[in-house]
XYZ file of C-alpha atoms in Angstrom:
693
model
C 20.546 5.155 -4.151
C 20.252 7.642 -1.328
C 21.818 6.421 1.949
C 20.104 9.188 3.925
C 16.518 8.049 3.278
C 14.533 6.048 5.861
C 11.135 4.595 4.907
C 9.555 3.821 8.271
C 6.165 2.648 9.519
C 4.731 3.131 13.009
C 2.852 -0.033 13.987
C 1.048 -1.119 17.164
C -2.165 -2.204 18.849
C -5.034 0.299 18.805
C -4.598 3.169 21.294
C -0.908 2.455 22.012
C -0.042 5.996 20.868
C 1.144 5.622 17.244
C -0.423 8.830 15.945
C 0.628 10.799 19.034
C 4.242 9.624 18.567
C 4.143 10.587 14.869
C 2.784 14.055 15.719
C 5.711 14.595 18.123
C 8.160 13.495 15.437
C 6.692 16.063 13.039
C 6.965 18.766 15.701
C 10.572 18.059 16.659
C 11.693 17.798 13.030
C 10.159 21.197 12.278
C 7.366 20.027 9.967
C 4.648 21.311 12.308
C 4.871 24.528 14.319
C 2.372 23.201 16.869
C 1.656 19.740 18.201
C -1.513 18.050 16.943
C -3.520 15.995 19.429
C -5.639 12.923 18.686
C -8.040 13.683 21.559
C -8.671 17.211 20.248
C -9.134 16.005 16.659
C -6.184 18.167 15.550
C -3.697 15.385 14.676
C -2.099 15.981 11.277
C -1.971 12.266 10.438
C -5.634 11.613 11.366
C -7.022 14.027 8.776
C -10.260 12.224 7.791
C -13.393 13.465 9.574
C -14.174 9.898 10.686
C -10.719 9.653 12.302
C -11.120 12.960 14.148
C -14.543 11.974 15.497
C -13.522 8.524 16.695
C -9.955 9.340 17.763
C -8.577 6.356 15.822
C -6.491 5.918 12.689
C -8.439 4.447 9.758
C -6.224 5.010 6.735
C -2.443 4.808 6.614
C -1.121 8.368 6.244
C 2.295 9.144 4.743
C 4.486 12.121 5.574
C 8.055 13.330 5.136
C 10.334 14.930 7.722
C 14.057 15.590 8.113
C 16.364 14.750 11.041
C 20.128 15.274 11.199
C 20.542 15.332 7.435
C 18.302 12.297 6.815
C 14.905 12.289 5.113
C 12.434 10.109 7.006
C 9.290 9.003 5.147
C 6.869 7.997 7.909
C 3.647 6.013 7.542
C 1.288 6.046 10.548
C -0.782 2.849 10.309
C -4.132 1.894 11.913
C -4.258 -0.366 14.974
C -7.838 -1.621 14.582
C -8.097 -5.130 13.086
C -10.837 -3.973 10.640
C -8.180 -1.915 8.820
C -5.404 -4.511 8.864
C -4.919 -4.225 5.074
C -3.629 -0.669 5.646
C -0.873 -2.104 7.850
C -0.067 -4.959 5.477
C 0.272 -2.838 2.354
C 2.336 -0.227 4.195
C 4.756 -2.818 5.571
C 5.093 -4.274 2.066
C 6.826 -1.120 0.801
C 8.609 0.092 3.945
C 12.229 -0.678 4.802
C 11.892 -0.510 8.594
C 9.326 -0.104 11.361
C 8.930 1.262 14.868
C 6.933 -1.217 16.943
C 5.112 0.779 19.609
C 3.991 -0.861 22.861
C 2.022 0.573 25.763
C 4.044 0.323 29.000
C 0.752 -0.404 30.806
C -0.765 -3.145 28.599
C 2.470 -4.493 27.081
C 2.149 -6.780 24.051
C -1.529 -6.737 23.056
C -3.369 -8.934 20.509
C -3.090 -6.531 17.568
C 0.602 -6.038 18.437
C 1.013 -9.731 17.626
C -0.967 -9.428 14.377
C 1.121 -6.541 12.999
C 4.298 -8.268 14.233
C 3.434 -11.315 12.115
C 2.752 -9.053 9.133
C 6.184 -7.454 9.585
C 7.730 -10.942 9.819
C 6.053 -11.877 6.538
C 7.653 -8.942 4.729
C 10.958 -9.332 6.667
C 10.878 -5.748 7.966
C 13.667 -4.742 10.443
C 12.239 -3.167 13.610
C 13.065 -1.131 16.685
C 10.735 -0.993 19.709
C 9.468 2.041 21.620
C 7.739 1.410 24.959
C 5.291 4.307 25.199
C 3.134 5.719 28.014
C 5.914 5.531 30.618
C 4.197 8.444 32.410
C 1.216 6.267 33.401
C 1.058 5.090 37.045
C 0.773 1.397 36.060
C 3.647 1.559 33.519
C 6.037 -1.403 33.801
C 8.991 -1.249 31.405
C 10.623 -4.530 32.456
C 7.369 -6.466 32.164
C 6.850 -5.082 28.654
C 10.371 -6.173 27.642
C 9.675 -9.670 29.012
C 6.434 -9.847 27.009
C 8.288 -8.823 23.830
C 10.701 -11.691 24.451
C 8.133 -14.321 25.477
C 5.116 -13.473 23.309
C 6.766 -12.212 20.120
C 9.861 -14.457 20.390
C 12.046 -11.402 19.705
C 15.496 -10.738 21.186
C 15.149 -7.357 22.954
C 18.271 -5.208 23.360
C 17.502 -2.623 26.045
C 19.200 0.673 25.110
C 17.438 2.915 27.654
C 16.527 2.658 31.340
C 13.564 4.780 32.545
C 14.175 7.324 35.315
C 11.192 7.498 37.682
C 10.442 9.266 40.947
C 7.533 7.276 42.347
C 4.969 7.317 39.526
C 6.519 10.352 37.844
C 8.533 9.682 34.674
C 11.499 12.087 34.569
C 13.596 10.849 31.671
C 15.824 8.008 30.477
C 19.405 6.783 30.818
C 21.193 6.131 27.521
C 22.870 2.766 28.201
C 25.466 3.176 25.395
C 26.547 6.728 26.267
C 26.229 6.175 30.028
C 24.398 9.494 30.444
C 20.983 10.501 31.808
C 18.469 12.566 29.820
C 16.211 14.676 32.065
C 13.221 16.550 30.605
C 12.496 20.110 31.730
C 9.072 20.261 33.398
C 9.078 24.068 33.291
C 9.243 23.926 29.484
C 6.483 21.309 28.976
C 9.222 18.620 28.707
C 10.062 19.887 25.207
C 13.697 20.496 26.171
C 16.080 18.202 27.997
C 19.470 18.275 29.674
C 22.238 15.660 29.738
C 23.358 14.769 33.259
C 25.172 12.062 35.199
C 23.347 8.811 35.958
C 21.389 8.979 39.244
C 23.152 7.019 41.982
C 20.314 4.544 42.453
C 20.406 3.488 38.783
C 24.154 3.029 38.251
C 24.198 -0.706 38.969
C 21.135 -1.338 36.773
C 22.709 0.639 33.893
C 26.003 -1.275 34.297
C 24.141 -4.605 34.062
C 22.192 -3.373 31.020
C 25.434 -2.285 29.294
C 27.010 -5.703 29.961
C 23.919 -7.404 28.527
C 24.192 -5.231 25.385
C 27.876 -6.137 24.961
C 27.212 -9.860 25.442
C 24.285 -9.897 22.990
C 26.299 -8.035 20.346
C 29.205 -10.481 20.828
C 26.821 -13.363 20.122
C 25.688 -11.923 16.784
C 28.882 -10.231 15.485
C 32.269 -12.003 15.285
C 34.279 -8.772 14.862
C 32.624 -7.280 17.930
C 33.195 -10.511 19.900
C 36.972 -10.314 19.310
C 37.086 -6.706 20.554
C 34.959 -7.559 23.602
C 36.962 -10.659 24.600
C 40.233 -8.749 24.258
C 38.898 -6.306 26.847
C 39.278 -3.300 24.568
C 37.449 -0.059 25.280
C 34.978 -0.315 22.429
C 33.991 3.017 20.872
C 30.385 4.142 20.591
C 30.538 4.089 16.764
C 31.531 0.400 16.801
C 28.709 -0.477 19.225
C 26.204 1.317 16.997
C 27.567 -0.484 13.930
C 26.984 -3.861 15.595
C 23.477 -2.840 16.772
C 22.601 -1.711 13.243
C 23.849 -4.997 11.763
C 21.782 -7.037 14.252
C 18.699 -4.891 13.661
C 18.920 -5.294 9.899
C 19.238 -9.093 10.038
C 16.511 -9.380 12.699
C 18.708 -11.048 15.330
C 18.086 -8.259 17.890
C 15.370 -5.701 18.643
C 16.654 -2.377 20.065
C 14.241 -1.188 22.788
C 13.746 2.461 23.788
C 11.145 4.074 26.023
C 9.331 7.353 26.615
C 6.005 9.127 26.709
C 4.900 10.602 23.392
C 1.988 12.442 24.995
C 4.345 14.113 27.505
C 6.943 14.877 24.765
C 9.563 12.576 26.306
C 11.864 10.251 24.376
C 11.039 11.388 20.832
C 14.448 12.887 19.907
C 16.327 9.686 20.930
C 13.732 7.698 18.949
C 14.492 9.804 15.845
C 18.212 9.192 16.456
C 17.570 5.434 16.642
C 15.573 5.486 13.372
C 18.550 7.125 11.653
C 21.196 4.988 13.405
C 19.633 1.518 13.296
C 16.863 1.236 10.697
C 17.827 0.527 7.074
C 18.180 2.847 4.120
C 16.701 1.546 0.837
C 20.178 0.332 -0.163
C 20.457 -1.815 2.970
C 17.444 -3.926 1.980
C 18.258 -4.292 -1.718
C 18.462 -6.197 -4.031
C 14.746 -6.378 -4.825
C 13.450 -9.638 -6.250
C 11.087 -9.673 -9.234
C 9.578 -12.188 -11.663
C 9.329 -12.040 -15.455
C 6.329 -13.028 -17.604
C 7.950 -16.436 -18.083
C 8.227 -16.945 -14.313
C 11.993 -16.406 -14.110
C 13.451 -14.612 -11.090
C 15.637 -11.524 -11.270
C 16.924 -8.748 -9.027
C 17.268 -4.966 -9.099
C 19.875 -3.262 -6.916
C 17.751 -0.174 -6.408
C 20.167 2.244 -8.091
C 19.093 5.510 -9.801
C 20.913 4.510 -13.018
C 18.808 1.330 -13.396
C 15.518 1.361 -15.358
C 12.547 2.697 -13.372
C 10.426 0.277 -11.328
C 7.918 0.776 -8.510
C 4.974 -0.763 -6.681
C 1.556 0.858 -6.152
C 0.632 0.142 -2.532
C -2.438 2.338 -2.045
C -5.132 4.108 -4.080
C -6.962 7.145 -2.774
C -9.625 9.342 -4.359
C -9.031 12.996 -3.588
C -11.955 15.427 -4.069
C -9.604 18.091 -5.511
C -7.069 16.222 -7.683
C -8.842 12.914 -8.404
C -7.241 9.496 -8.026
C -3.897 9.336 -6.227
C -1.707 6.251 -6.667
C 0.711 5.928 -3.735
C 3.921 4.302 -4.951
C 7.268 3.102 -3.659
C 10.057 3.625 -6.217
C 12.422 0.641 -6.166
C 14.876 1.548 -8.931
C 15.683 4.266 -11.441
C 14.138 7.719 -11.661
C 10.558 8.695 -12.505
C 9.942 12.125 -14.062
C 6.769 13.952 -15.026
C 5.934 13.185 -18.665
C 7.608 9.736 -18.628
C 5.820 6.783 -20.231
C 5.547 3.819 -17.847
C 4.173 0.306 -18.184
C 1.648 -1.026 -15.698
C 3.087 -4.552 -15.861
C 0.175 -6.076 -13.925
C -2.411 -4.679 -16.376
C -0.171 -4.671 -19.517
C -1.070 -1.026 -20.107
C 1.197 1.955 -20.875
C 0.464 5.436 -19.503
C 2.096 8.840 -19.276
C 2.998 10.229 -15.852
C 1.284 13.538 -15.069
C 2.014 15.126 -11.702
C 4.190 13.582 -8.979
C 3.558 14.577 -5.362
C 5.528 14.274 -2.142
C 3.171 13.510 0.703
C 2.505 15.121 4.033
C -0.695 13.518 5.409
C -3.437 15.273 3.369
C -1.136 18.086 2.164
C 1.040 17.623 -0.886
C 4.082 19.167 -2.519
C 4.542 18.842 -6.280
C 7.944 17.500 -7.363
C 9.452 16.987 -10.821
C 10.985 13.555 -10.199
C 11.104 10.656 -7.738
C 14.184 8.460 -7.309
C 14.919 4.949 -6.066
C 13.917 4.715 -2.403
C 11.277 7.464 -2.570
C 7.621 7.157 -1.580
C 5.400 9.440 -3.655
C 1.963 9.744 -5.228
C 1.029 9.953 -8.913
C -2.005 12.008 -9.916
C -4.484 10.660 -12.450
C -2.830 7.322 -13.202
C -5.910 5.524 -14.570
C -6.702 1.907 -13.894
C -4.016 1.341 -11.240
C -4.835 -0.978 -8.330
C -3.201 -1.877 -5.039
C -0.272 -4.225 -5.729
C 0.364 -3.174 -9.362
C 3.966 -3.143 -10.575
C 4.952 -0.088 -12.654
C 8.143 -0.064 -14.726
C 9.987 1.365 -17.718
C 8.211 0.146 -20.907
C 11.214 -2.095 -21.726
C 11.204 -3.721 -18.278
C 8.171 -6.039 -18.060
C 8.471 -7.433 -14.508
C 6.319 -8.187 -11.477
C 7.174 -7.603 -7.814
C 5.639 -9.647 -5.006
C 2.113 -8.322 -4.671
C 0.167 -7.364 -1.542
C -1.895 -9.938 0.330
C -5.556 -8.895 0.549
C -7.672 -10.450 3.340
C -11.089 -11.843 2.399
C -14.166 -10.006 3.770
C -15.901 -11.775 6.676
C -19.034 -9.678 7.178
C -21.745 -8.361 4.828
C -24.858 -6.204 4.809
C -27.425 -5.329 2.168
C -27.514 -1.627 1.212
C -29.987 0.474 -0.718
C -30.141 4.254 -1.346
C -32.925 6.207 0.374
C -33.670 7.877 -2.976
C -34.183 5.451 -5.882
C -32.544 7.939 -8.238
C -29.274 7.504 -6.288
C -28.821 3.817 -7.233
C -26.363 4.518 -10.080
C -24.506 7.052 -7.907
C -24.255 4.457 -5.116
C -22.612 1.931 -7.462
C -20.091 4.523 -8.666
C -19.223 5.627 -5.112
C -18.756 2.119 -3.738
C -16.767 0.989 -6.764
C -14.373 3.869 -5.989
C -14.106 2.716 -2.387
C -13.346 -0.887 -3.419
C -10.487 0.372 -5.610
C -9.116 2.280 -2.595
C -9.658 -0.634 -0.218
C -9.409 -4.132 -1.766
C -10.612 -5.731 1.517
C -14.000 -4.151 0.740
C -16.357 -5.774 -1.769
C -19.653 -4.699 -3.346
C -21.774 -6.998 -5.533
C -25.315 -7.651 -6.707
C -27.064 -10.752 -5.358
C -28.861 -11.935 -8.493
C -31.342 -14.107 -6.578
C -32.529 -11.453 -4.134
C -31.705 -8.352 -6.196
C -29.913 -6.795 -3.193
C -26.642 -4.877 -3.319
C -24.295 -6.587 -0.850
C -21.454 -4.685 0.849
C -18.772 -6.873 2.473
C -15.831 -5.941 4.682
C -13.592 -6.856 7.618
C -15.901 -5.948 10.510
C -18.831 -3.885 11.762
C -16.661 -0.772 12.213
C -15.271 -1.158 8.676
C -18.765 -1.142 7.115
C -19.977 1.631 9.427
C -17.115 3.942 8.432
C -17.541 3.280 4.688
C -21.256 4.152 4.941
C -20.330 7.245 6.967
C -17.847 8.336 4.280
C -20.426 7.877 1.504
C -22.824 10.165 3.363
C -20.200 12.787 4.223
C -18.198 12.841 0.981
C -20.976 12.210 -1.564
C -24.192 13.175 0.248
C -25.364 9.590 -0.264
C -27.966 8.505 2.290
C -28.525 4.759 2.537
C -30.526 2.122 4.342
C -28.722 -1.029 5.411
C -29.707 -4.397 6.794
C -28.019 -5.693 9.951
C -24.562 -7.142 9.090
C -24.569 -10.713 7.795
C -21.854 -13.341 8.036
C -19.931 -14.218 4.861
C -20.540 -17.973 4.835
C -18.835 -20.332 2.384
C -19.665 -23.743 0.900
C -17.351 -26.706 0.386
C -17.414 -30.481 -0.237
C -16.147 -33.388 1.864
C -15.603 -36.257 -0.584
C -14.380 -36.985 -4.116
C -17.098 -37.659 -6.736
C -17.792 -37.580 -10.478
C -20.310 -35.138 -11.951
C -21.586 -35.268 -15.531
C -22.972 -32.251 -17.338
C -24.781 -32.312 -20.679
C -26.339 -29.360 -22.442
C -28.228 -30.420 -25.574
C -30.710 -28.155 -27.317
C -32.370 -28.717 -30.681
C -34.721 -25.995 -31.858
C -34.569 -26.005 -35.653
C -31.430 -24.943 -37.461
C -28.163 -25.186 -35.555
C -28.476 -26.750 -32.101
C -26.319 -26.609 -28.953
C -24.198 -29.487 -27.675
C -21.783 -29.637 -24.760
C -20.821 -32.656 -22.647
C -18.308 -32.771 -19.779
C -17.321 -35.232 -17.070
C -15.842 -33.579 -13.981
C -14.126 -35.048 -10.947
C -14.503 -32.814 -7.883
C -12.526 -33.355 -4.676
C -11.828 -31.474 -1.414
C -8.724 -29.278 -1.338
C -6.974 -27.868 1.746
C -5.611 -24.332 1.965
C -6.530 -23.193 -1.590
C -9.884 -21.789 -2.707
C -10.007 -23.453 -6.122
C -7.913 -25.386 -8.653
C -8.962 -26.408 -12.186
C -7.077 -28.992 -14.240
C -7.737 -30.325 -17.746
C -7.002 -34.067 -17.659
C -8.568 -34.947 -21.020
C -6.427 -36.648 -23.675
C -6.791 -37.360 -27.351
C -8.815 -34.257 -28.157
C -12.114 -35.531 -26.731
C -12.905 -31.838 -26.184
C -11.220 -29.306 -28.505
C -8.828 -26.868 -26.782
C -10.875 -23.816 -27.778
C -13.678 -24.938 -25.414
C -11.511 -25.490 -22.303
C -11.489 -21.811 -21.274
C -15.318 -21.711 -21.564
C -15.583 -24.804 -19.363
C -13.366 -23.158 -16.727
C -15.424 -19.948 -16.981
C -18.622 -21.912 -16.330
C -17.022 -23.583 -13.304
C -15.730 -20.278 -11.907
C -19.119 -18.546 -12.230
C -20.876 -21.454 -10.532
C -18.341 -21.491 -7.683
C -18.860 -17.757 -7.084
C -22.662 -18.097 -7.008
C -22.600 -21.193 -4.799
C -24.732 -24.296 -5.168
C -26.336 -25.203 -1.838
C -27.335 -21.839 -0.339
C -25.796 -19.372 -2.755
C -22.536 -18.819 -0.841
C -19.180 -18.987 -2.687
C -17.751 -22.498 -2.955
C -14.141 -22.882 -1.732
C -11.479 -25.546 -1.046
C -12.348 -27.550 -4.148
C -10.373 -29.140 -6.962
C -12.167 -29.605 -10.298
C -10.658 -31.912 -12.926
C -12.042 -32.215 -16.439
C -11.576 -35.941 -17.139
C -13.829 -36.670 -20.127
C -16.588 -35.391 -22.386
C -17.616 -35.162 -26.005
C -18.429 -32.597 -28.669
C -20.435 -32.226 -31.880
C -18.701 -31.010 -35.034
C -21.526 -28.596 -35.884
C -23.583 -27.942 -32.735
C -20.865 -27.489 -30.076
C -20.174 -23.929 -28.946
C -18.452 -22.054 -26.142
C -21.827 -21.281 -24.528
C -22.899 -24.942 -24.636
C -19.728 -26.096 -22.878
C -19.946 -23.289 -20.322
C -23.482 -24.366 -19.413
C -22.525 -28.063 -19.441
C -19.662 -27.329 -16.996
C -22.053 -25.543 -14.652
C -24.532 -28.456 -14.801
C -21.746 -31.008 -14.212
C -20.292 -29.115 -11.248
C -23.710 -28.769 -9.599
C -24.382 -32.492 -10.098
C -21.018 -33.367 -8.553
C -21.254 -31.048 -5.558
C -24.722 -32.298 -4.584
C -23.284 -35.847 -4.335
C -20.072 -34.785 -2.538
C -21.550 -34.308 0.956
C -21.507 -30.496 0.787
C -21.240 -28.453 3.990
C -21.632 -24.779 4.884
C -18.594 -23.108 6.444
C -18.676 -20.161 8.843
C -15.858 -17.767 9.833
C -14.417 -18.503 13.271
C -12.846 -15.501 15.001
C -9.892 -15.452 17.363
C -11.185 -13.273 20.215
C -8.978 -11.800 22.950
C -11.168 -10.597 25.854
C -9.756 -8.493 28.706
C -11.827 -8.114 31.886
C -11.492 -7.486 35.640
C -11.194 -10.804 37.502
C -14.572 -10.365 39.254
C -16.414 -10.966 35.966
C -14.446 -14.022 34.783
C -17.141 -16.608 35.527
C -19.904 -14.561 33.883
C -17.900 -13.951 30.699
C -16.764 -17.605 30.417
C -20.388 -18.740 30.748
C -21.431 -16.291 28.049
C -18.692 -17.556 25.680
C -20.088 -21.105 25.882
C -23.597 -19.844 24.974
C -22.019 -18.258 21.888
C -20.615 -21.644 20.742
C -17.135 -20.457 21.730
C -14.125 -22.578 22.676
C -11.647 -21.220 25.232
C -8.004 -21.753 24.244
C -6.179 -19.845 26.952
C -6.707 -18.041 30.270
C -4.179 -15.699 31.854
C -3.420 -12.381 33.515
C -2.340 -8.997 32.129
C -1.676 -6.479 34.877
C -4.760 -6.503 37.127
C -6.959 -7.858 34.329
C -7.763 -11.417 33.309
C -7.648 -12.312 29.648
C -9.502 -15.031 27.776
C -8.374 -16.214 24.354
C -11.328 -17.903 22.654
C -12.450 -19.056 19.213
C -16.025 -17.933 18.564
C -18.167 -18.011 15.370
C -18.576 -14.519 13.876
C -22.355 -15.057 13.781
C -22.348 -14.980 17.597
C -20.233 -11.808 17.927
C -22.672 -9.166 16.660
C -23.373 -6.612 19.376
C -20.761 -8.147 21.667
C -19.115 -4.774 22.392
C -22.280 -3.465 24.052
C -22.912 -6.758 25.859
C -19.379 -7.005 27.286
C -19.471 -3.420 28.518
C -22.829 -4.111 30.149
C -21.735 -7.232 32.088
C -18.373 -5.693 33.160
C -19.695 -2.220 34.103
C -17.886 -0.687 31.133
C -14.438 -2.043 32.068
C -14.138 -5.002 29.687
C -12.857 -4.812 26.119
C -11.912 -7.223 23.365
C -10.293 -7.464 19.951
C -10.902 -10.114 17.343
C -9.489 -11.255 14.048
C -10.426 -13.883 11.476
C -8.967 -17.316 12.314
C -10.388 -19.881 9.871
C -13.530 -21.338 8.303
C -15.239 -24.342 9.952
C -18.420 -26.363 9.204
C -21.590 -25.017 10.846
C -23.548 -27.225 13.300
C -26.751 -28.898 12.081
C -29.138 -26.417 13.777
C -27.347 -23.427 12.209
C -27.489 -25.154 8.798
C -31.252 -25.664 9.167
C -31.755 -21.985 10.097
C -29.741 -20.873 7.063
C -31.884 -23.103 4.808
C -35.102 -21.612 6.243
C -33.843 -18.030 5.884
C -32.773 -18.658 2.292
C -36.149 -20.127 1.346
C -37.941 -17.192 3.020
C -35.789 -14.629 1.181
C -36.266 -16.234 -2.230
C -40.030 -16.570 -1.635
C -40.297 -12.865 -0.738
C -38.411 -11.892 -3.906
C -40.526 -14.130 -6.159
C -43.971 -13.498 -4.674
C -43.607 -10.266 -2.650
């Protein structure tokens, strides 16, 4: 495996400067001859039209650059919560990450969300405190927030050099030298100088803190430190790298990406402290039988890889983004899609640079590449040599929380609309499109209003598909609150062979899991060949819902008894009997409707605190925390999604445009009685309109 490869993600809260930092990295590594700017819509990594217009990152973009003999594969991820799957699936295949924080805002809500995602996939990180050129920048406060909010162990490797509000450069704590940026050359060049007199004591204290922290995490280093030896820079870097890889420390650097300051030292830190693919091996997998195994990630091992993203390109067709974990993949090779049990031949292999691509003949262990025309692949699929039938840990896909009904403006475009949105759901598994059989509407579901808006925008721009949509609707769920027995019988005699199916089901509430089915029958009361049909009937009924037509979750269904007829029983009869039995059970089990509750982090000037708190209570919200961030107050509240539509406009209105918020899904909770009654009325009205016009 190649020691000189770094697979790195840039992750942060929205507008912390991820894309700007990536653009500077591409410039300084020679990939770009000019610097792209997000505000101008010229950023290389934000290549979609929707990204250029809004000035935000929507889709994770991959690129390759070279620095000091190392190849760095960089993925610039979105910061907006609606596109959190892009962050999750990128972190799943990356070896390390740069956590970017704004020196003004510090650790923001989405910073916490992506931090937890990185924790889940055990990704080593370094931190870069950006926007040090801003007047309100506070490096020390940001470091404290990293320690207190994220429970990390920050290791400060740079001290900012400021003259009033002006950010001049940084002091390298390890080298004991100052880096000053040349204002006459747009800060693109720097000079190494002695530490300014006023910072010497602060740098000395920072160096001592580094040495003490490294002694705590590395026994070899501790011996050298206690003996009072003059420890060489290479040994200090070795200890920092070790602590970074095991997650015991978080190296912290600072700069201003927009002003071109601090990017070269950041590239050095990526090379020095973040892992190569070999550092994070071996890679765990599971066999068909459920046994665990490991691959060391060596080129001589059989090929294996994980598809982490699907994208439809108008010129080359479907692109399957893949991380190669072991072996070598060449054009023309036959590979097994282990998830789908399907073998395919590899056509073209591409190395990625945002929306530009370079064709290569092979990809080796540690590489991130794209395969052209690999049919039927989905996010999370394991690909391997045909003799190696294994599965890697897949990618967690969040459930949609918001829906709207869509219809094409031209009736002739209905088939085209289905094809387009099916493509988008393959690209983005957090998006869902389905037909509501009761109302006949096509329902589009996603992670938020912006998510749905951008998908509709893409359909219009990329496929000339004009659509009408209803206002977004909440994705409610149904569940039960007590254990009951439900009996289902389907008996039909109509001359000749009849139909007979009889089941007895026990349904009970289940925490933390959507659905579990167990066959508890003994003695062959129902032949084995009908069990799968019974489960199919239960699954279909759960998806359609029973009370108001919303999917039924958090339920355990046990088949405990039943009977069959030697001649008249069939798979269809048992499927229908299971559906009847489940409906009978759920109706008796005190069913409730669940609604998504959102965790909302609201930031406002203190003058508007009372107004905003009062408004939260009218939205059925519960306040969990109040505090201060810089000159702003923040409110952490849990509010039903139903009450959050249009909140952006409302908050701006009551705070004179100065307030903002972010929200993410928290959990499902039962709706109050008055909301339940409204849902019942709306459902009856909708069904009546469909039936009678």
